[in-house]
Amino acid sequence: MSSPILDYKRFIQRFRPHTLRSKMMVLAIVMVSLPTLVIGYFVETEGRDALLQEKKIKLSAVTQLLDDALKDSFKLYPDLPRDQRIAALNKQLAPVTDTITKAFSGVGAGYYNRELDAIITYGPQALHGNAVGVTIKQDHPGRDVMASGEPLVRWGSQVRGNIMNSMIPIKRDDQVIGYIWANELSNDIARQALAMDLKIIAVICIGMLFSIWLIVAFSRRFASDIDTIKSGLNELPLNLKTQIPPMKGEMGEISDSVNSLSRALREAKTLNELIIESAADGVISVDIEGCVTMMNPAAEEITGYRQKELIGRPYAEIFENTNFFSPVLDTLIHDIEHVALEVDYPGKNRTIQISVSTSQLRNAQGDTVGALVIFTDLTAKKEVQRRIEQAERLATLGELMAGVAHEVRNPLTAISGFVQILKDSETDPQRLEYTQIILKEVHSINKVIQQLLDFARPRPSLYQKINLNQIINQSLILVKTKGVEARIDFVVQLEESLSDIEADGELLKQVLLNLLINAVQSIAARGEIIITTRALSPDWQEITISDNGCGISDEIKTKIFDPFYTTKPSGTGLGLSISHRIITAHDGDITLTSKLNQGTTFTIVLPVKHSEGIPQ
């Protein structure tokens, strides 16, 4: 069995503060609390004494006022019988006592006549008038006042109850003819004392709470400095560039020492390590178990992962939910080295295109101890190449289409003219039907040729101040026919405070009509189209058009803006290409997101002022 002493020590050990912060807090709280409680005790004691003294002074003042107001009133009505004289004197003096006691809340006061041996008045009359004419008991302290002729203050149960009673003799012609009293209920005094005590306690508690809050705040700041230093020390093995922020006092000396240590360690690193850390290409190494052992800053920037997320972790875990097989792991496992291999790498936040070179790591004995991968981000380069190729392809295609359109349009005009002549001179109904079909098809060809010309050589843009909300409303009027509105709900959410932008309103209307018509055609039965506008910033505005139609597959998304690519039986494949060219000419950007059978969203971003450049 354990002894009580050991149990006590264990109890103390359990609740004793262990951290530096908790020890400082306990010490500071004790140092603040003890003096505060002692001072509070003395303040409360002195305050209670001061309150009683103030009550005595107040009651003494009331008796003095009553004595001054009495004058020689006790000599009045000497010939009346006792009871009638008491009543007459009460009628004479009651207004005096009522007036004075009214000015002092909670105070009762009155006159006692020694000759009549009765209470003459007891104000306030409404509360204590039933005591008029009463003779005090023989042991009442009022008789001591009349016998000695000296003022007296007494606590105790008297005519009114448990009171503090201040009494003075009434002296006229060197004779004591009665006494005057002023009293206050002990409960009222105790209640005021309690209120004063509560205020003192409240002030002490607020002061202590404020002091504790200051202690906690300062200790938190102190603990924050310690945590910062600890965090820096934990980060130091992973990153020798770690710098602890400047601090004041002893913490500042410690942080300066740690920073000096990190500088010394950095200077002690080998030249190869410094080269790897400063390299623009990403470098990642793994050990023989496939766990990450090193990752330079460029690798962090390219992949989106941080050293603390990967160091010591199996590299293959990153790709568990993907179809990607890491080249560096391939090199580690199969001893196959890769040079300038282009792969799509699943980064933390996005898939990136990188050029990869791998090799095995060997120690001085030639044993394989891991593998190394060096990679370069090709994503931006590939995107620039794609845009350049697309622009060159479109330019070449545009020139070709312009020439073809002119060569086709001339004979087509002749065909249309001669068919019109034949139609006017033809009387056979069947032949008239044939000529009508020919003219309709010629018109269709003309329409396609006009689209080719618009794509190849778009008309010069007329930039002026326009409002996107007005352009959208005008476009909706053309799209929202009765048949369309019967099966499609249009939800229009336009930002009313949208400012005007510099743009060609007619060309933007053409883009919006293309997108809205495509959205309508993607909805087979009932559906919804949502059109929104908003200001991205003071310099950029955005339009989105979303539908819940059939959606677009991933294979089609990459070709959707290519000329002549269409999934519609009667489409030309030029609508979205022309729209893309118009938005690009406005220095804007048009993108889409879509999921098959779930819907499509086109997003257009336009600058408020022309020639702002595409936003990042």
PDB file of N, CA, C and O in Angstrom, residues 46-47 55 73 102 108 139 142-143 152 154 176 242 253 294 315 334 391 445 522 545 552 554 603 611:
ATOM      1  N   GLU A  46     -12.059  49.531   5.614  1.00  0.00           N
ATOM      2  CA  GLU A  46     -12.076  50.984   5.758  1.00  0.00           C
ATOM      3  C   GLU A  46     -13.331  51.580   5.127  1.00  0.00           C
ATOM      4  O   GLU A  46     -13.916  52.534   5.643  1.00  0.00           O
ATOM      5  N   GLY A  47     -13.770  51.011   4.047  1.00  0.00           N
ATOM      6  CA  GLY A  47     -14.983  51.522   3.389  1.00  0.00           C
ATOM      7  C   GLY A  47     -16.208  51.335   4.245  1.00  0.00           C
ATOM      8  O   GLY A  47     -17.079  52.216   4.322  1.00  0.00           O
ATOM      9  N   LYS A  55     -23.040  57.670   7.917  1.00  0.00           N
ATOM     10  CA  LYS A  55     -24.433  57.560   8.381  1.00  0.00           C
ATOM     11  C   LYS A  55     -24.618  58.337   9.683  1.00  0.00           C
ATOM     12  O   LYS A  55     -25.634  59.025   9.885  1.00  0.00           O
ATOM     13  N   SER A  73     -41.535  75.747  20.108  1.00  0.00           N
ATOM     14  CA  SER A  73     -42.871  75.201  19.806  1.00  0.00           C
ATOM     15  C   SER A  73     -43.426  74.358  20.949  1.00  0.00           C
ATOM     16  O   SER A  73     -44.653  74.213  21.085  1.00  0.00           O
ATOM     17  N   LYS A 102     -38.161  63.788   4.207  1.00  0.00           N
ATOM     18  CA  LYS A 102     -38.335  63.593   2.767  1.00  0.00           C
ATOM     19  C   LYS A 102     -37.029  63.871   2.011  1.00  0.00           C
ATOM     20  O   LYS A 102     -36.743  63.270   0.972  1.00  0.00           O
ATOM     21  N   GLY A 108     -35.874  58.043   9.401  1.00  0.00           N
ATOM     22  CA  GLY A 108     -37.032  58.370  10.238  1.00  0.00           C
ATOM     23  C   GLY A 108     -36.598  59.316  11.346  1.00  0.00           C
ATOM     24  O   GLY A 108     -35.517  59.134  11.929  1.00  0.00           O
ATOM     25  N   ASP A 139     -36.276  51.646  29.788  1.00  0.00           N
ATOM     26  CA  ASP A 139     -34.897  51.341  29.425  1.00  0.00           C
ATOM     27  C   ASP A 139     -34.533  51.863  28.035  1.00  0.00           C
ATOM     28  O   ASP A 139     -33.487  51.537  27.491  1.00  0.00           O
ATOM     29  N   GLY A 142     -33.446  56.870  24.841  1.00  0.00           N
ATOM     30  CA  GLY A 142     -33.871  58.272  24.831  1.00  0.00           C
ATOM     31  C   GLY A 142     -33.956  58.850  26.231  1.00  0.00           C
ATOM     32  O   GLY A 142     -33.700  60.051  26.439  1.00  0.00           O
ATOM     33  N   ARG A 143     -34.285  58.011  27.211  1.00  0.00           N
ATOM     34  CA  ARG A 143     -34.367  58.514  28.592  1.00  0.00           C
ATOM     35  C   ARG A 143     -32.951  58.823  29.108  1.00  0.00           C
ATOM     36  O   ARG A 143     -32.771  59.771  29.898  1.00  0.00           O
ATOM     37  N   LEU A 152     -26.370  60.912  21.860  1.00  0.00           N
ATOM     38  CA  LEU A 152     -26.093  59.486  21.943  1.00  0.00           C
ATOM     39  C   LEU A 152     -26.449  58.815  20.607  1.00  0.00           C
ATOM     40  O   LEU A 152     -27.465  59.176  19.981  1.00  0.00           O
ATOM     41  N   ARG A 154     -27.045  54.944  19.094  1.00  0.00           N
ATOM     42  CA  ARG A 154     -27.239  53.568  19.519  1.00  0.00           C
ATOM     43  C   ARG A 154     -27.694  52.682  18.365  1.00  0.00           C
ATOM     44  O   ARG A 154     -28.438  53.115  17.495  1.00  0.00           O
ATOM     45  N   VAL A 176     -33.611  70.386  30.024  1.00  0.00           N
ATOM     46  CA  VAL A 176     -33.864  69.368  28.991  1.00  0.00           C
ATOM     47  C   VAL A 176     -35.356  69.095  28.965  1.00  0.00           C
ATOM     48  O   VAL A 176     -35.918  68.577  29.951  1.00  0.00           O
ATOM     49  N   THR A 242      16.320  28.537 -43.558  1.00  0.00           N
ATOM     50  CA  THR A 242      15.354  28.935 -42.541  1.00  0.00           C
ATOM     51  C   THR A 242      15.913  30.072 -41.695  1.00  0.00           C
ATOM     52  O   THR A 242      17.040  29.993 -41.188  1.00  0.00           O
ATOM     53  N   GLU A 253      18.334  37.107 -28.654  1.00  0.00           N
ATOM     54  CA  GLU A 253      19.689  36.558 -28.643  1.00  0.00           C
ATOM     55  C   GLU A 253      19.686  35.100 -29.106  1.00  0.00           C
ATOM     56  O   GLU A 253      20.552  34.658 -29.862  1.00  0.00           O
ATOM     57  N   MET A 294      15.482  13.780 -50.973  1.00  0.00           N
ATOM     58  CA  MET A 294      15.877  15.162 -51.272  1.00  0.00           C
ATOM     59  C   MET A 294      14.940  15.735 -52.325  1.00  0.00           C
ATOM     60  O   MET A 294      14.463  15.020 -53.206  1.00  0.00           O
ATOM     61  N   TYR A 315       7.641   7.511 -52.496  1.00  0.00           N
ATOM     62  CA  TYR A 315       7.298   8.353 -53.650  1.00  0.00           C
ATOM     63  C   TYR A 315       6.097   7.799 -54.417  1.00  0.00           C
ATOM     64  O   TYR A 315       5.312   8.545 -54.987  1.00  0.00           O
ATOM     65  N   HIS A 334      13.933  -1.191 -62.285  1.00  0.00           N
ATOM     66  CA  HIS A 334      14.323  -1.954 -63.467  1.00  0.00           C
ATOM     67  C   HIS A 334      15.673  -1.533 -64.057  1.00  0.00           C
ATOM     68  O   HIS A 334      16.081  -2.057 -65.103  1.00  0.00           O
ATOM     69  N   ALA A 391      -2.311  29.680 -84.484  1.00  0.00           N
ATOM     70  CA  ALA A 391      -2.385  30.955 -85.199  1.00  0.00           C
ATOM     71  C   ALA A 391      -1.862  30.808 -86.629  1.00  0.00           C
ATOM     72  O   ALA A 391      -2.464  31.340 -87.582  1.00  0.00           O
ATOM     73  N   ILE A 445     -24.991  27.717 -99.828  1.00  0.00           N
ATOM     74  CA  ILE A 445     -23.559  27.774-100.165  1.00  0.00           C
ATOM     75  C   ILE A 445     -23.031  29.188 -99.966  1.00  0.00           C
ATOM     76  O   ILE A 445     -21.929  29.408 -99.458  1.00  0.00           O
ATOM     77  N   SER A 522     -28.110  21.912 -77.315  1.00  0.00           N
ATOM     78  CA  SER A 522     -27.565  20.811 -76.513  1.00  0.00           C
ATOM     79  C   SER A 522     -28.604  20.219 -75.574  1.00  0.00           C
ATOM     80  O   SER A 522     -28.379  19.160 -74.987  1.00  0.00           O
ATOM     81  N   ILE A 545     -21.994  31.429 -69.531  1.00  0.00           N
ATOM     82  CA  ILE A 545     -23.218  30.844 -70.091  1.00  0.00           C
ATOM     83  C   ILE A 545     -23.167  29.353 -69.797  1.00  0.00           C
ATOM     84  O   ILE A 545     -22.303  28.638 -70.316  1.00  0.00           O
ATOM     85  N   ILE A 552     -19.965  17.898 -73.269  1.00  0.00           N
ATOM     86  CA  ILE A 552     -18.942  17.657 -74.296  1.00  0.00           C
ATOM     87  C   ILE A 552     -17.923  16.693 -73.718  1.00  0.00           C
ATOM     88  O   ILE A 552     -17.439  16.881 -72.593  1.00  0.00           O
ATOM     89  N   ASP A 554     -14.267  14.678 -73.241  1.00  0.00           N
ATOM     90  CA  ASP A 554     -12.898  15.183 -73.146  1.00  0.00           C
ATOM     91  C   ASP A 554     -12.182  15.160 -74.496  1.00  0.00           C
ATOM     92  O   ASP A 554     -11.342  16.019 -74.774  1.00  0.00           O
ATOM     93  N   THR A 603     -16.968  30.470 -70.471  1.00  0.00           N
ATOM     94  CA  THR A 603     -16.588  31.659 -69.699  1.00  0.00           C
ATOM     95  C   THR A 603     -15.817  32.614 -70.606  1.00  0.00           C
ATOM     96  O   THR A 603     -14.831  32.219 -71.235  1.00  0.00           O
ATOM     97  N   SER A 611      -6.839  46.448 -75.402  1.00  0.00           N
ATOM     98  CA  SER A 611      -5.378  46.255 -75.362  1.00  0.00           C
ATOM     99  C   SER A 611      -4.857  46.170 -73.944  1.00  0.00           C
ATOM    100  O   SER A 611      -3.809  46.701 -73.621  1.00  0.00           O
TER     101      SER A 611
END
